[in-house]
mmCIF file of C-alpha atoms in Angstrom:
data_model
loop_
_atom_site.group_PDB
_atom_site.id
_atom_site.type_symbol
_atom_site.label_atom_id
_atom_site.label_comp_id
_atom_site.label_asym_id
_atom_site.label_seq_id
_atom_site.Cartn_x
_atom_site.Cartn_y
_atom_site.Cartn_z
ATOM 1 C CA UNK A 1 82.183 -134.620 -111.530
ATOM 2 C CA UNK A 2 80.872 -130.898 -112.670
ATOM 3 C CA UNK A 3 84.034 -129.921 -113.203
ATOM 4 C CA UNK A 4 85.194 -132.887 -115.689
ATOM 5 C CA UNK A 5 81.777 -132.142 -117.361
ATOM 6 C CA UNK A 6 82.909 -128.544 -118.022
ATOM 7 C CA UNK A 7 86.178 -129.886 -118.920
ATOM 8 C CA UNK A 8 84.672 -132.100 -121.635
ATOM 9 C CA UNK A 9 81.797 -128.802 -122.483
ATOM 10 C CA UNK A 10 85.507 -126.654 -122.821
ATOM 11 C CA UNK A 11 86.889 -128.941 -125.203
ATOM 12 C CA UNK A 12 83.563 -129.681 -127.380
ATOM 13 C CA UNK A 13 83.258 -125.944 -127.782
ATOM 14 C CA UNK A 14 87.713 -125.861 -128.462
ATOM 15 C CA UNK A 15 86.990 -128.518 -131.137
ATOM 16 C CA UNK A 16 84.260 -126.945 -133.017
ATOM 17 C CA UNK A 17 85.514 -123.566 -132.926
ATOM 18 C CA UNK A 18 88.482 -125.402 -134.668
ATOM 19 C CA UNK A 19 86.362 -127.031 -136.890
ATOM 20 C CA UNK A 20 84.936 -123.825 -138.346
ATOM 21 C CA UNK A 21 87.776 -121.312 -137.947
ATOM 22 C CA UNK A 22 90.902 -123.227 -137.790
ATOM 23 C CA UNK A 23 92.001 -122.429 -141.565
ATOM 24 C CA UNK A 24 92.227 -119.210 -140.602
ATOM 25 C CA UNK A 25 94.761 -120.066 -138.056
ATOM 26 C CA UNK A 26 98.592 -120.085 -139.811
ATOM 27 C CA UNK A 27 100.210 -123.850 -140.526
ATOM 28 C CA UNK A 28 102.086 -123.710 -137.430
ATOM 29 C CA UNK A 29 99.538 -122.415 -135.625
ATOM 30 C CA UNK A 30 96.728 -125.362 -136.678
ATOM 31 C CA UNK A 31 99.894 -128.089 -135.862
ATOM 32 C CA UNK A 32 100.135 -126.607 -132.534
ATOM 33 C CA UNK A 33 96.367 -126.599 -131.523
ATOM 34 C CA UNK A 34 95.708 -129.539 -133.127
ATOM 35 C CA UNK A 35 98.300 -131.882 -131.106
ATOM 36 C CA UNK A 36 96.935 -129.903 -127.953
ATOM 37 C CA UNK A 37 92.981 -129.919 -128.750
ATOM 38 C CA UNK A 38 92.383 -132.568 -131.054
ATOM 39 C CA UNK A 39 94.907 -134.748 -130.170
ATOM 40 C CA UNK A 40 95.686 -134.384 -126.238
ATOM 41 C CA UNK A 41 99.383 -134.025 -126.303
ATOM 42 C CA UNK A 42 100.816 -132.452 -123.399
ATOM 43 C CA UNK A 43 102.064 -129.224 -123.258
ATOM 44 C CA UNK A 44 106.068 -130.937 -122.625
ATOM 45 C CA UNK A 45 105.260 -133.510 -125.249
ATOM 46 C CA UNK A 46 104.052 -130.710 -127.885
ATOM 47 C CA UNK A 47 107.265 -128.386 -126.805
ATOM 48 C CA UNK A 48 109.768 -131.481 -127.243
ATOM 49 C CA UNK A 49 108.121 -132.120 -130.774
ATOM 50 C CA UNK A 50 107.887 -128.681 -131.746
ATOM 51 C CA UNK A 51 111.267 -127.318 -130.329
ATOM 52 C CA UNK A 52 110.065 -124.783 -128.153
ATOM 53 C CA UNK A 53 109.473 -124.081 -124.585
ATOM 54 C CA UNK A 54 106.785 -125.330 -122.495
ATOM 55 C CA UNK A 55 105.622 -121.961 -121.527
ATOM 56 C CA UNK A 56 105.943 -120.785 -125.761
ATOM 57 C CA UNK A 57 103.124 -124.185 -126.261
ATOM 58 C CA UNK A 58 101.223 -122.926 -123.750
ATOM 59 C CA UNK A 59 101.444 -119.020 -124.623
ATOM 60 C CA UNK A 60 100.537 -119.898 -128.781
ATOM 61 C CA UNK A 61 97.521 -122.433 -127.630
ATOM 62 C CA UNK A 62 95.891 -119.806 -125.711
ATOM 63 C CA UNK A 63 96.507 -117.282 -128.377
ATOM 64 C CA UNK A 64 95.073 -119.190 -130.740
ATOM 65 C CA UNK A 65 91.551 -120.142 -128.641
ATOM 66 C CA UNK A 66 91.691 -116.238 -128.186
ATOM 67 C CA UNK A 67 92.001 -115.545 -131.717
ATOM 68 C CA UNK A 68 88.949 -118.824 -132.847
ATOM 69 C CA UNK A 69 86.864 -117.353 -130.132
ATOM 70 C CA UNK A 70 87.302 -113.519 -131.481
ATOM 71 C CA UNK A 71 86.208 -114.943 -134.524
ATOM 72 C CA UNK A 72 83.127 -116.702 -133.746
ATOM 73 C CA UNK A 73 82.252 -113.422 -131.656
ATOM 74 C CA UNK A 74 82.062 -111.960 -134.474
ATOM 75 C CA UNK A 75 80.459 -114.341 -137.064
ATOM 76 C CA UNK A 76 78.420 -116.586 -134.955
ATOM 77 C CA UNK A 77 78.757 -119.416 -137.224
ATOM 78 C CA UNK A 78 79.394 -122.374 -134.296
ATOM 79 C CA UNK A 79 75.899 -120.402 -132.012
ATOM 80 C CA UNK A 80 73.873 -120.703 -135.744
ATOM 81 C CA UNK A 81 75.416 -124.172 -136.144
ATOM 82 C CA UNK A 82 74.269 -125.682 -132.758
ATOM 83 C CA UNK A 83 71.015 -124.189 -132.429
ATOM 84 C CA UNK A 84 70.021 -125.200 -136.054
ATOM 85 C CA UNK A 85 71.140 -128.641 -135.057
ATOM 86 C CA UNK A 86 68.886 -128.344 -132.285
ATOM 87 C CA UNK A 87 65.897 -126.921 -134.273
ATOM 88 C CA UNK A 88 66.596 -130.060 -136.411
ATOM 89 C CA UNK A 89 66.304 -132.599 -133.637
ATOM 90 C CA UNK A 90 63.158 -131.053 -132.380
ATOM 91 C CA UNK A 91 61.706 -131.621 -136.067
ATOM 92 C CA UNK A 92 62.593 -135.369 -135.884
ATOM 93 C CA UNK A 93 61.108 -135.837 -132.382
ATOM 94 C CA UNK A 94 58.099 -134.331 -133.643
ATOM 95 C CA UNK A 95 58.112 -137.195 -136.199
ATOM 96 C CA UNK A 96 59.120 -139.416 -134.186
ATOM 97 C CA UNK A 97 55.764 -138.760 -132.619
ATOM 98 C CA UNK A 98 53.443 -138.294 -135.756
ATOM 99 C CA UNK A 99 50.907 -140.676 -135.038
ATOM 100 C CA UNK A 100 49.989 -138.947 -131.919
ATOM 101 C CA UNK A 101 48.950 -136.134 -133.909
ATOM 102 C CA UNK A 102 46.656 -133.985 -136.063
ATOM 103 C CA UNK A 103 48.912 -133.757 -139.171
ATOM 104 C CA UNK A 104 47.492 -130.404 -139.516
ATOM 105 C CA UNK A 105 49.177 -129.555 -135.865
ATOM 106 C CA UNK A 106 52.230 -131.379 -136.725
ATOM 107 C CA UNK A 107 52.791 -129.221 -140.580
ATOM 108 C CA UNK A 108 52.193 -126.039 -138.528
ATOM 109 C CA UNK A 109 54.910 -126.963 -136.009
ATOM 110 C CA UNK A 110 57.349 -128.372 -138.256
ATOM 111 C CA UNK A 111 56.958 -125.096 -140.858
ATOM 112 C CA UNK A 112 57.571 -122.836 -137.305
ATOM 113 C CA UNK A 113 60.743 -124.472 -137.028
ATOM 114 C CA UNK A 114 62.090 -124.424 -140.374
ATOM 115 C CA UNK A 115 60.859 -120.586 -140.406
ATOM 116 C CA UNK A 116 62.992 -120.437 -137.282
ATOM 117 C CA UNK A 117 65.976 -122.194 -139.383
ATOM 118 C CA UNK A 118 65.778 -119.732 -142.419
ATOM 119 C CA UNK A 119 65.511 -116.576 -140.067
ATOM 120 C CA UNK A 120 68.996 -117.866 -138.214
ATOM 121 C CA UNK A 121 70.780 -118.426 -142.333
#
């Protein structure tokens, strides 16, 4: 069970890195990871498509999560991305919950977060 849930945490994080760094990728490159990622060809299936050997699909896929995951070492964008998302949902749970509380208490709170959100931009 843990290890199909860090299966499906590998392949979240694989799609999103996509997501914000795959252009960077070349056209063969993107057509690879995508049938592999996105898709969930197997490696054989993506090497009889593609022409190439098993071991070549396998080689270029990790290669390429190298390369996405060099880049968001360096540019953070998918860390600022998630934890903003987060910041967000702890804004609408605090809504969610408005009538519990001093709307005074509730501004403050919901200003702390956004300050939070502007530092991370």
């Amino acid at each position: 069970m843990i290890s199909q849930v860090n299966n499906m945490n590998e392949i979240l994080e694989q799609a999103l890195l996509y997501d914000f760094y795959g252009e960077l990728l070349t056209e063969h490159q993107k057509e690879i990871y995508e049938q592999f990622v996105l898709e969930d060809l197997s490696l054989g299936e993506i090497a009889a498509e593609a022409g190439i050997s098993r071991q070549g699909v396998h080689d270029l896929v990790k290669r390429c999560g190298r390369t996405l995951k060099g880049y968001e070492d360096k540019l953070h964008l998918v860390g600022k991305f998630v934890s903003i998302k987060e910041k967000v949902k702890q804004i609408d749970e605090l809504l969610d919950g408005y009538e519990e509380r001093k709307p005074r208490e509730l501004v403050a709170d919901i200003r702390k977060i956004s300050d939070e959100i502007i530092e991370e931009l």
